[in-house]
Amino acid sequence: MVLVSSIAPAPPALFGVADAGHYGCMSDEEPASDRSTPEVSPSVRAQLLATEHWSLLASRSTTQGEVLTRISMFLYLVSAGLVSLALAGQATDFDEGFPGIALTLLGIILLVGVLTQVRVISVALEDLTYVLAMNRLRGAYAELDPGISRYFMASRFDDMPGSQTTYYFLGARNWSQVLGSSMVFIMAVNSALLGLLLAGITLAISWPPWLCVAVAVLGGLGFMIGSMNLGYTRYLDLWRHHTPLYPSPARDDGRPGAAGSAD
């Protein structure tokens, strides 16, 4: 009788045999450094880039939704706090206990506002990184199909001029867009809250009214200027750590040009 094991082909060893390469295993005669990387077809490369693009879009949308919810919650708290102060003032006839209630409530609201402001600034920088990443993907699309560049409204250059073009397709991004942003809006609200808190503290310690107003105004303006300077410093720090893969073409004067979709 013939044994089954004598006629069945023996499975190759996992390591150290010549046939291991047919099963996706390395052999001792073929180091990993000698194997060539298979060439990826343009269609597969486009699918991989599109997958990354959709992932970035989803992450950007989620981040924007989260920070808008935080801003809405903060504004609801500010509104509720001011209404509560009015009701507490009517209930106590603005006696000696009202300043303590007002200062405590304003301090809590300002703390929440500062935390919200920190998150808004972080999200603004995160959004910039998403824009730069998607600009870089458009640059890769243009490498696969150079003729597609003229259809892009957003930029395909992952540098500062490219990000500004993506944020505003029809021209250079100016200061009106920055001043109207959610970040500056939150800074202005927090500056007003700090001014009210300083005015309440100085009035509680019986300072002259004109000095209370001066301290409140200067404190609010100082907070606003300091917050904007901090945001701008973090913005510049991001660019110091970023190396563009697709820089904008230089203009005649040597500076980076308009980062549009022109070839």
Tab-separated table of C-alpha atoms in Angstrom:
chain	number	residue	atom	x	y	z
A	1	MET	CA	0.000	0.000	0.000
A	2	VAL	CA	1.295	3.428	-0.954
A	3	LEU	CA	1.414	5.909	1.853
A	4	VAL	CA	-0.387	9.198	1.325
A	5	SER	CA	2.549	11.144	2.649
A	6	SER	CA	4.784	9.675	-0.035
A	7	ILE	CA	2.743	11.105	-2.875
A	8	ALA	CA	1.487	14.401	-1.325
A	9	PRO	CA	3.776	17.371	-2.015
A	10	ALA	CA	5.518	18.564	1.064
A	11	PRO	CA	4.743	22.207	1.992
A	12	PRO	CA	7.711	24.519	1.663
A	13	ALA	CA	9.439	25.669	4.775
A	14	LEU	CA	8.648	29.165	5.897
A	15	PHE	CA	12.215	30.340	6.018
A	16	GLY	CA	15.438	29.620	4.195
A	17	VAL	CA	14.210	27.798	1.065
A	18	ALA	CA	14.220	28.907	-2.534
A	19	ASP	CA	10.491	28.343	-3.000
A	20	ALA	CA	9.612	30.672	-0.132
A	21	GLY	CA	9.555	33.607	-2.490
A	22	HIS	CA	6.481	32.143	-4.195
A	23	TYR	CA	4.651	32.285	-0.855
A	24	GLY	CA	5.615	35.872	-0.025
A	25	CYS	CA	8.416	34.973	2.394
A	26	MET	CA	12.015	36.153	2.381
A	27	SER	CA	14.797	33.697	1.805
A	28	ASP	CA	18.382	33.877	2.949
A	29	GLU	CA	19.585	34.229	-0.654
A	30	GLU	CA	17.353	37.281	-1.337
A	31	PRO	CA	17.822	40.187	1.102
A	32	ALA	CA	14.973	42.665	1.464
A	33	SER	CA	17.156	45.498	0.151
A	34	ASP	CA	17.616	43.744	-3.202
A	35	ARG	CA	13.920	43.423	-3.979
A	36	SER	CA	12.483	46.127	-6.217
A	37	THR	CA	9.349	48.011	-5.180
A	38	PRO	CA	6.479	47.301	-7.573
A	39	GLU	CA	5.372	50.238	-9.671
A	40	VAL	CA	1.952	51.597	-8.739
A	41	SER	CA	-0.366	52.420	-11.641
A	42	PRO	CA	-1.714	56.003	-11.958
A	43	SER	CA	-5.270	54.793	-11.323
A	44	VAL	CA	-4.291	53.186	-8.023
A	45	ARG	CA	-2.320	56.288	-7.047
A	46	ALA	CA	-5.345	58.479	-7.814
A	47	GLN	CA	-7.571	56.256	-5.658
A	48	LEU	CA	-5.140	56.480	-2.753
A	49	LEU	CA	-4.949	60.271	-3.063
A	50	ALA	CA	-8.738	60.551	-3.261
A	51	THR	CA	-9.097	58.419	-0.124
A	52	GLU	CA	-6.742	60.708	1.767
A	53	HIS	CA	-8.604	63.749	0.415
A	54	TRP	CA	-11.963	62.498	1.699
A	55	SER	CA	-10.394	61.671	5.067
A	56	LEU	CA	-9.068	65.222	5.389
A	57	LEU	CA	-12.438	66.683	4.404
A	58	ALA	CA	-14.210	64.599	7.052
A	59	SER	CA	-11.686	65.568	9.739
A	60	ARG	CA	-11.964	69.240	8.819
A	61	SER	CA	-15.761	69.150	8.930
A	62	THR	CA	-15.769	67.394	12.311
A	63	THR	CA	-13.328	69.890	13.796
A	64	GLN	CA	-15.304	72.884	12.516
A	65	GLY	CA	-18.560	71.468	13.870
A	66	GLU	CA	-16.998	70.877	17.280
A	67	VAL	CA	-15.635	74.412	17.638
A	68	LEU	CA	-18.894	75.996	16.454
A	69	THR	CA	-20.700	74.028	19.155
A	70	ARG	CA	-18.208	75.295	21.738
A	71	ILE	CA	-18.742	78.888	20.618
A	72	SER	CA	-22.536	78.513	20.772
A	73	MET	CA	-22.347	77.070	24.290
A	74	PHE	CA	-20.146	79.966	25.410
A	75	LEU	CA	-22.479	82.592	23.972
A	76	TYR	CA	-25.451	80.902	25.663
A	77	LEU	CA	-23.522	81.052	28.945
A	78	VAL	CA	-22.772	84.759	28.468
A	79	SER	CA	-26.425	85.533	27.768
A	80	ALA	CA	-27.639	83.462	30.710
A	81	GLY	CA	-25.032	85.055	32.988
A	82	LEU	CA	-26.051	88.613	32.137
A	83	VAL	CA	-29.723	87.775	32.652
A	84	SER	CA	-28.860	86.134	35.981
A	85	LEU	CA	-27.011	89.257	37.082
A	86	ALA	CA	-30.058	91.393	36.303
A	87	LEU	CA	-32.345	89.068	38.250
A	88	ALA	CA	-29.913	88.885	41.178
A	89	GLY	CA	-29.685	92.665	41.262
A	90	GLN	CA	-33.457	93.017	41.421
A	91	ALA	CA	-33.720	90.346	44.110
A	92	THR	CA	-31.024	91.873	46.341
A	93	ASP	CA	-31.769	95.554	45.549
A	94	PHE	CA	-28.080	95.800	44.608
A	95	ASP	CA	-27.038	95.662	48.268
A	96	GLU	CA	-23.597	94.739	49.622
A	97	GLY	CA	-23.981	91.095	48.578
A	98	PHE	CA	-24.498	91.839	44.883
A	99	PRO	CA	-20.839	92.688	44.022
A	100	GLY	CA	-19.699	89.284	45.241
A	101	ILE	CA	-22.315	87.526	43.134
A	102	ALA	CA	-21.460	89.619	40.077
A	103	LEU	CA	-17.703	89.150	40.346
A	104	THR	CA	-18.002	85.407	40.884
A	105	LEU	CA	-20.325	84.958	37.928
A	106	LEU	CA	-18.233	87.158	35.628
A	107	GLY	CA	-15.076	85.300	36.655
A	108	ILE	CA	-16.612	81.931	35.800
A	109	ILE	CA	-17.879	83.164	32.430
A	110	LEU	CA	-14.493	84.694	31.615
A	111	LEU	CA	-12.728	81.434	32.479
A	112	VAL	CA	-14.985	79.515	30.099
A	113	GLY	CA	-14.419	82.210	27.489
A	114	VAL	CA	-10.630	81.960	27.736
A	115	LEU	CA	-10.775	78.179	27.390
A	116	THR	CA	-13.048	78.575	24.372
A	117	GLN	CA	-10.662	81.105	22.865
A	118	VAL	CA	-7.716	78.726	23.270
A	119	ARG	CA	-9.667	76.013	21.445
A	120	VAL	CA	-10.760	78.386	18.676
A	121	ILE	CA	-7.155	79.426	18.002
A	122	SER	CA	-6.034	75.790	17.952
A	123	VAL	CA	-8.818	74.859	15.527
A	124	ALA	CA	-7.901	77.778	13.257
A	125	LEU	CA	-4.364	76.410	13.010
A	126	GLU	CA	-5.658	72.866	12.536
A	127	ASP	CA	-7.870	74.092	9.717
A	128	LEU	CA	-4.831	75.683	8.082
A	129	THR	CA	-2.983	72.361	8.203
A	130	TYR	CA	-5.960	70.624	6.565
A	131	VAL	CA	-5.953	73.248	3.805
A	132	LEU	CA	-2.231	72.778	3.226
A	133	ALA	CA	-2.624	69.000	3.112
A	134	MET	CA	-5.425	69.200	0.533
A	135	ASN	CA	-3.438	71.726	-1.510
A	136	ARG	CA	-0.605	69.198	-1.590
A	137	LEU	CA	-2.987	66.523	-2.820
A	138	ARG	CA	-4.093	68.814	-5.642
A	139	GLY	CA	-0.441	69.181	-6.554
A	140	ALA	CA	-0.239	65.392	-6.768
A	141	TYR	CA	-3.385	65.328	-8.933
A	142	ALA	CA	-1.735	67.848	-11.249
A	143	GLU	CA	1.293	65.562	-11.533
A	144	LEU	CA	-0.929	62.676	-12.605
A	145	ASP	CA	-2.874	64.836	-15.056
A	146	PRO	CA	-1.197	68.196	-15.817
A	147	GLY	CA	-4.195	69.409	-17.794
A	148	ILE	CA	-6.516	69.251	-14.809
A	149	SER	CA	-4.907	72.254	-13.080
A	150	ARG	CA	-7.010	74.806	-14.937
A	151	TYR	CA	-10.181	73.382	-13.387
A	152	PHE	CA	-9.040	73.969	-9.797
A	153	MET	CA	-10.483	76.979	-7.980
A	154	ALA	CA	-8.514	76.132	-4.851
A	155	SER	CA	-4.736	76.249	-4.980
A	156	ARG	CA	-2.410	73.334	-5.664
A	157	PHE	CA	0.530	74.950	-3.833
A	158	ASP	CA	1.087	74.066	-0.157
A	159	ASP	CA	2.668	77.310	1.051
A	160	MET	CA	1.364	80.578	2.522
A	161	PRO	CA	0.171	82.141	-0.777
A	162	GLY	CA	-1.454	78.823	-1.683
A	163	SER	CA	-3.372	78.651	1.582
A	164	GLN	CA	-4.578	82.230	1.160
A	165	THR	CA	-5.872	81.442	-2.322
A	166	THR	CA	-7.742	78.377	-1.072
A	167	TYR	CA	-9.384	80.410	1.691
A	168	TYR	CA	-10.482	83.070	-0.800
A	169	PHE	CA	-10.559	82.050	-4.471
A	170	LEU	CA	-11.319	85.455	-5.998
A	171	GLY	CA	-8.435	87.521	-4.663
A	172	ALA	CA	-5.900	88.063	-1.931
A	173	ARG	CA	-7.032	87.396	1.617
A	174	ASN	CA	-7.242	90.742	3.423
A	175	TRP	CA	-7.654	91.884	7.007
A	176	SER	CA	-11.440	92.139	6.746
A	177	GLN	CA	-11.675	88.351	6.650
A	178	VAL	CA	-9.409	88.038	9.674
A	179	LEU	CA	-11.308	90.663	11.691
A	180	GLY	CA	-14.602	88.968	10.868
A	181	SER	CA	-13.400	85.522	11.920
A	182	SER	CA	-14.726	83.540	14.883
A	183	MET	CA	-11.341	83.824	16.572
A	184	VAL	CA	-11.382	87.642	16.685
A	185	PHE	CA	-15.062	87.576	17.691
A	186	ILE	CA	-14.322	85.432	20.743
A	187	MET	CA	-11.372	87.666	21.627
A	188	ALA	CA	-13.631	90.723	21.541
A	189	VAL	CA	-16.249	89.080	23.802
A	190	ASN	CA	-13.594	88.011	26.303
A	191	SER	CA	-12.068	91.490	26.268
A	192	ALA	CA	-15.467	92.994	27.138
A	193	LEU	CA	-15.957	90.447	29.925
A	194	LEU	CA	-12.534	91.220	31.357
A	195	GLY	CA	-13.328	94.941	31.247
A	196	LEU	CA	-16.552	94.360	33.174
A	197	LEU	CA	-14.743	92.204	35.722
A	198	LEU	CA	-12.017	94.817	36.268
A	199	ALA	CA	-14.623	97.558	36.584
A	200	GLY	CA	-16.482	95.528	39.194
A	201	ILE	CA	-13.312	94.857	41.186
A	202	THR	CA	-12.185	98.482	41.191
A	203	LEU	CA	-15.662	99.708	42.136
A	204	ALA	CA	-15.781	97.181	44.974
A	205	ILE	CA	-12.623	98.652	46.478
A	206	SER	CA	-14.016	102.198	46.160
A	207	TRP	CA	-11.787	103.576	43.433
A	208	PRO	CA	-12.916	106.779	41.681
A	209	PRO	CA	-15.322	106.108	38.788
A	210	TRP	CA	-13.022	107.623	36.178
A	211	LEU	CA	-10.178	105.383	37.301
A	212	CYS	CA	-12.459	102.337	37.212
A	213	VAL	CA	-13.429	103.125	33.630
A	214	ALA	CA	-9.794	103.676	32.628
A	215	VAL	CA	-8.696	100.375	34.168
A	216	ALA	CA	-11.557	98.517	32.470
A	217	VAL	CA	-10.834	100.010	29.042
A	218	LEU	CA	-7.076	99.532	29.253
A	219	GLY	CA	-7.467	95.992	30.567
A	220	GLY	CA	-9.868	95.017	27.798
A	221	LEU	CA	-7.711	96.563	25.062
A	222	GLY	CA	-4.578	94.962	26.500
A	223	PHE	CA	-6.233	91.558	26.513
A	224	MET	CA	-7.401	92.026	22.930
A	225	ILE	CA	-3.978	93.097	21.661
A	226	GLY	CA	-2.205	90.349	23.594
A	227	SER	CA	-4.582	87.679	22.302
A	228	MET	CA	-4.185	88.779	18.693
A	229	ASN	CA	-0.409	88.892	19.083
A	230	LEU	CA	-0.408	85.383	20.552
A	231	GLY	CA	-2.540	84.048	17.691
A	232	TYR	CA	-0.299	85.689	15.101
A	233	THR	CA	2.827	84.318	16.785
A	234	ARG	CA	1.447	80.788	16.665
A	235	TYR	CA	0.501	81.342	13.020
A	236	LEU	CA	4.066	82.342	12.129
A	237	ASP	CA	5.479	79.485	14.196
A	238	LEU	CA	3.490	77.025	12.100
A	239	TRP	CA	5.133	78.318	8.926
A	240	ARG	CA	8.596	78.040	10.474
A	241	HIS	CA	8.016	74.312	10.932
A	242	HIS	CA	6.418	73.724	7.515
A	243	THR	CA	8.337	72.831	4.350
A	244	PRO	CA	6.164	73.084	1.221
A	245	LEU	CA	6.364	70.294	-1.319
A	246	TYR	CA	4.739	72.419	-4.037
A	247	PRO	CA	5.839	76.058	-3.521
A	248	SER	CA	4.132	78.829	-5.452
A	249	PRO	CA	5.945	80.052	-8.578
A	250	ALA	CA	7.903	83.251	-8.087
A	251	ARG	CA	6.745	86.511	-9.645
A	252	ASP	CA	8.940	88.919	-11.585
A	253	ASP	CA	9.995	90.631	-8.349
A	254	GLY	CA	11.157	87.327	-6.848
A	255	ARG	CA	8.329	86.976	-4.336
A	256	PRO	CA	5.867	84.056	-4.353
A	257	GLY	CA	3.127	84.729	-6.844
A	258	ALA	CA	-0.596	84.208	-6.760
A	259	ALA	CA	-1.112	80.580	-5.849
A	260	GLY	CA	-3.979	79.920	-8.154
A	261	SER	CA	-4.586	76.960	-10.358
A	262	ALA	CA	-2.804	78.274	-13.396
A	263	ASP	CA	-0.219	75.984	-14.919
